[in-house]
Short mmCIF file of C-alpha atoms and ligand atoms in Angstrom, two decimals:
data_model
loop_
_atom_site.label_atom_id
_atom_site.label_comp_id
_atom_site.label_asym_id
_atom_site.label_seq_id
_atom_site.Cartn_x
_atom_site.Cartn_y
_atom_site.Cartn_z
CA MET A 20 68.32 37.34 137.65
CA ALA A 21 71.55 36.54 135.95
CA LEU A 22 74.72 35.83 137.87
CA GLU A 23 76.91 38.72 138.54
CA ASN A 24 79.20 39.40 135.70
CA LYS A 25 81.72 41.65 134.42
CA LEU A 26 79.61 42.72 131.35
CA ASN A 27 76.79 43.97 133.70
CA ILE A 28 74.30 41.67 131.84
CA THR A 29 71.08 41.13 133.89
CA ASP A 30 69.15 38.95 131.68
CA SER A 31 70.12 35.23 132.37
CA ALA A 32 69.29 34.15 128.72
CA GLU A 33 71.49 36.81 127.38
CA LEU A 34 74.35 35.94 129.85
CA ALA A 35 73.97 32.35 128.87
CA ARG A 36 74.42 33.07 125.14
CA VAL A 37 77.28 35.55 125.62
CA GLU A 38 79.13 33.40 128.05
CA GLU A 39 78.73 30.33 126.02
CA LYS A 40 80.05 32.13 122.86
CA ASN A 41 82.90 34.00 124.63
CA SER A 42 84.10 30.77 126.53
CA LYS A 43 84.01 28.84 123.32
CA GLN A 44 86.21 31.36 121.72
CA LYS A 45 88.61 31.17 124.72
CA ALA A 46 88.76 27.30 124.48
CA LEU A 47 89.63 27.52 120.86
CA GLU A 48 92.41 29.92 121.80
CA LEU A 49 93.67 27.50 124.59
CA PHE A 50 93.84 24.79 121.77
CA GLU A 51 95.32 26.89 118.87
CA LYS A 52 97.99 28.57 120.95
CA LYS A 53 98.93 25.26 122.41
CA LEU A 54 98.60 26.77 125.99
CA LEU A 55 96.98 23.33 127.37
CA ASP A 56 100.60 21.84 126.91
CA THR A 57 101.89 24.47 129.57
CA ILE A 58 99.33 23.65 132.19
CA GLU A 59 100.06 21.28 134.88
CA VAL A 60 98.21 17.85 134.47
CA GLY A 61 95.69 16.46 137.05
CA THR A 62 95.83 19.14 139.69
CA PHE A 63 93.46 21.93 140.87
CA SER A 64 96.23 24.37 140.01
CA GLY A 65 95.92 23.30 136.34
CA LEU A 66 92.03 23.34 136.57
CA LYS A 67 92.13 26.99 137.89
CA LYS A 68 94.27 27.94 134.93
CA ILE A 69 91.86 26.35 132.56
CA HIS A 70 88.75 28.00 134.26
CA SER A 71 90.48 31.35 134.58
CA TYR A 72 91.34 31.42 130.71
CA LEU A 73 87.86 30.56 129.88
CA PHE A 74 85.80 32.75 132.03
CA ASN A 75 88.05 35.63 132.72
CA ASP A 76 86.10 38.09 130.37
CA ILE A 77 82.86 37.19 131.96
CA TYR A 78 83.08 36.51 135.82
CA TYR A 79 85.05 38.19 138.48
CA PHE A 80 85.43 34.70 140.19
CA ALA A 81 87.08 33.13 137.11
CA GLY A 82 89.83 30.64 138.52
CA ASN A 83 88.67 31.12 142.08
CA MET A 84 87.15 28.74 144.40
CA ARG A 85 83.38 29.22 145.18
CA THR A 86 82.28 30.64 148.46
CA VAL A 87 78.72 29.49 148.53
CA ASN A 88 77.42 25.87 148.85
CA ILE A 89 75.68 24.66 145.67
CA ALA A 90 73.60 21.73 144.75
CA LYS A 91 71.92 20.43 141.46
CA GLY A 92 69.00 18.21 141.32
CA ASN A 93 69.26 16.32 144.61
CA PHE A 94 72.92 16.36 144.80
CA ARG A 95 74.94 18.77 146.92
CA PHE A 96 78.35 19.37 145.96
CA ALA A 97 81.39 19.35 148.38
CA PRO A 98 80.55 22.03 151.05
CA VAL A 99 82.79 25.00 151.09
CA ILE A 100 84.31 24.29 154.33
CA TYR A 101 85.76 21.00 152.96
CA LEU A 102 86.62 22.09 149.63
CA GLU A 103 90.31 22.89 150.07
CA ALA A 104 90.98 19.60 151.77
CA ALA A 105 89.03 17.61 149.11
CA LEU A 106 90.97 19.39 146.43
CA LYS A 107 94.25 18.56 148.05
CA ASN A 108 93.21 14.87 148.11
CA ILE A 109 92.16 15.08 144.48
CA ASP A 110 95.61 16.29 143.34
CA ASN A 111 97.11 13.19 144.98
CA MET A 112 94.88 10.62 143.42
CA PRO A 113 96.52 8.38 140.94
CA GLN A 114 95.97 8.81 137.12
CA SER A 115 97.72 6.10 135.59
CA THR A 116 94.71 3.89 134.19
CA PHE A 117 91.75 4.79 132.53
CA ASP A 118 89.61 3.80 135.69
CA GLU A 119 91.74 5.87 137.84
CA ILE A 120 91.43 8.82 135.67
CA ILE A 121 87.77 8.55 135.58
CA GLU A 122 87.56 8.11 139.42
CA LYS A 123 89.58 11.40 139.77
CA TYR A 124 87.37 13.09 137.25
CA VAL A 125 84.36 12.06 139.38
CA GLU A 126 85.79 13.35 142.61
CA MET A 127 86.62 16.59 140.87
CA ASN A 128 83.06 16.88 139.84
CA VAL A 129 81.86 16.16 143.31
CA ALA A 130 84.02 19.05 144.53
CA HIS A 131 82.70 21.38 141.86
CA PRO A 132 85.16 24.10 142.92
CA PHE A 133 83.80 26.88 140.95
CA ARG A 134 80.57 28.78 141.06
CA GLU A 135 79.74 28.23 137.31
CA GLY A 136 81.52 26.69 134.31
CA ASN A 137 82.80 23.51 136.25
CA GLY A 138 81.42 21.18 133.42
CA ARG A 139 83.52 22.77 130.53
CA SER A 140 86.71 23.32 132.45
CA THR A 141 86.71 19.90 133.96
CA ARG A 142 86.17 18.16 130.67
CA ILE A 143 89.05 20.09 129.14
CA TRP A 144 91.09 19.02 132.27
CA LEU A 145 90.03 15.40 131.85
CA ASP A 146 91.08 15.53 128.25
CA CYS A 147 94.63 16.81 129.27
CA ILE A 148 94.89 13.92 131.78
CA LEU A 149 93.86 11.15 129.20
CA LYS A 150 96.03 12.73 126.47
CA LYS A 151 99.22 12.87 128.68
CA GLU A 152 98.78 9.52 130.42
CA LEU A 153 97.10 7.31 127.71
CA HIS A 154 97.61 9.28 124.55
CA GLN A 155 94.07 9.18 124.02
CA VAL A 156 91.04 11.74 124.53
CA ILE A 157 87.12 11.50 124.69
CA ASP A 158 85.69 12.06 121.24
CA TRP A 159 82.74 14.09 122.83
CA SER A 160 80.66 13.99 119.61
CA LYS A 161 80.26 10.46 120.39
CA VAL A 162 78.97 11.03 123.98
CA ASP A 163 75.22 11.37 124.05
CA LYS A 164 74.62 14.47 126.21
CA GLU A 165 71.60 12.86 128.16
CA ASP A 166 73.32 9.66 128.78
CA TYR A 167 76.40 11.80 129.92
CA LEU A 168 74.38 13.76 132.36
CA LEU A 169 72.51 10.79 133.83
CA ALA A 170 75.74 8.97 134.20
CA MET A 171 77.30 11.92 135.78
CA GLU A 172 74.39 12.47 138.20
CA ARG A 173 74.81 8.68 139.14
CA SER A 174 78.56 8.89 139.44
CA PRO A 175 78.96 10.11 142.93
CA ILE A 176 77.17 6.70 144.10
CA LYS A 177 78.36 4.41 141.31
CA ASP A 178 80.93 5.23 138.52
CA VAL A 179 80.58 2.25 136.32
CA GLU A 180 78.15 4.13 133.94
CA ILE A 181 80.27 7.03 133.22
CA LYS A 182 83.29 4.69 132.77
CA VAL A 183 81.58 2.54 130.16
CA LEU A 184 80.21 5.68 128.24
CA LEU A 185 83.63 7.44 128.12
CA LYS A 186 85.52 4.35 127.47
CA SER A 187 83.41 3.70 124.56
CA ALA A 188 84.28 7.36 123.08
CA LEU A 189 87.96 7.13 123.52
CA THR A 190 90.00 8.10 120.35
CA ASP A 191 93.66 8.41 119.43
CA LYS A 192 92.78 11.54 117.62
CA ILE A 193 94.46 13.61 120.37
CA ASP A 194 95.17 16.81 118.20
CA ASP A 195 92.04 17.06 116.36
CA ARG A 196 90.40 20.52 116.75
CA GLN A 197 86.78 19.26 116.28
CA VAL A 198 87.00 16.33 118.59
CA TYR A 199 88.45 18.83 121.42
CA MET A 200 85.84 21.52 120.86
CA LYS A 201 82.76 19.22 121.10
CA GLY A 202 83.58 18.96 124.85
CA ILE A 203 83.09 22.61 125.37
CA ASP A 204 79.52 22.85 124.06
CA ALA A 205 77.87 24.55 127.08
CA SER A 206 74.81 22.50 126.59
CA TYR A 207 75.44 19.42 128.62
CA HIS A 208 72.22 20.19 130.47
CA TYR A 209 68.58 19.21 129.73
CA GLU A 210 67.38 22.61 128.80
CA GLY A 211 67.22 26.34 129.76
CA TYR A 212 69.94 27.81 131.99
CA ASN A 213 71.57 25.51 134.08
CA THR A 214 71.12 26.93 137.54
CA TYR A 215 72.22 25.86 140.89
CA SER A 216 70.40 26.02 144.13
CA ILE A 217 72.44 28.14 146.47
CA GLU A 218 72.81 28.27 150.11
CA LYS A 219 74.38 31.41 151.45
CA ILE A 220 77.24 31.15 153.78
CA ASN A 221 79.35 33.72 155.33
CA GLU A 222 80.21 35.97 152.39
CA GLU A 223 83.75 36.95 153.08
CA ASN A 224 84.88 37.83 149.63
N1 LIG B 325 72.94 16.32 139.73
C1 LIG B 325 74.29 16.33 139.36
N2 LIG B 325 75.12 15.56 140.15
C2 LIG B 325 76.32 15.55 139.73
N3 LIG B 325 77.08 16.02 138.75
C3 LIG B 325 76.25 16.83 138.02
C4 LIG B 325 74.77 16.98 138.23
N4 LIG B 325 74.21 17.82 137.34
C5 LIG B 325 75.43 18.11 136.46
N5 LIG B 325 76.60 17.66 136.88
C6 LIG B 325 77.92 17.85 136.43
O1 LIG B 325 78.06 19.21 136.52
C7 LIG B 325 78.41 19.74 135.18
C8 LIG B 325 77.92 21.08 134.91
O2 LIG B 325 78.49 22.03 135.83
P1 LIG B 325 78.41 23.57 135.49
O3 LIG B 325 77.19 24.05 135.19
O4 LIG B 325 79.20 24.26 136.65
O5 LIG B 325 79.36 23.67 134.19
P2 LIG B 325 79.10 24.19 132.83
O6 LIG B 325 80.30 24.33 132.17
O7 LIG B 325 78.43 25.65 132.99
O8 LIG B 325 78.16 23.23 132.41
P3 LIG B 325 78.12 22.12 131.16
O9 LIG B 325 78.82 21.00 131.66
O10 LIG B 325 76.43 21.82 131.17
O11 LIG B 325 78.50 22.69 129.94
C9 LIG B 325 77.74 18.67 134.10
O12 LIG B 325 78.61 18.71 133.03
C10 LIG B 325 77.98 17.52 134.96
O13 LIG B 325 79.39 16.70 134.68
MG1 LIG B 326 76.74 25.82 133.99
#
């Protein structure tokens, strides 16, 4: 079964296809209309706006914190009861050096505030921080997807691999449409539809 969505799509392959296409179009709009320049950099409030913009056509929860605990592989993302506190801490993390920025990115990934679409929205969020603070961004075409995923899986324990990988892909081409769009490929997962295991908690909303 597909995740509940505004389009009433029930087939998960179809949802994956439609969602990827629509969110890519939205990501392009964010870039073309220069909306990213108006979004607060390095805070959850800014990330909410990015997520909301990308997924508002598809999911009711666009821009809203998840209400279920989720895990991928062996890793459990931040439990819902600690999520708000974790996000406040992340807002206050420094972001003036490359290492600090990646450490902040890793923490935001551990928080995984949304039910779906964390990867794409948080990569845009990361690029916004790098752009503002270092006048550089990641050239995602230089980041091998499997290496990226392995490094992200490892990152909650040790962040050296993701730091090395992303540092080698830094570019000064901060306003290049293609460089930007490469990070929005919804295929930063091994294969098939990238699903979470869910632990239902009190469903309040
Ligand atoms: N086992 C894991 N441990 C930690 N982080 C992970 C793990 N698996 C995936 N990730 C991170 O989560 C992201 C995927 O999150 P999610 O599926 O919510 O977002 P998405 O935008 O749909 O996916 P994608 O990043 O694959 O385009 C990956 O890009 C990676 O950064
Ligand atoms: Mg996903």
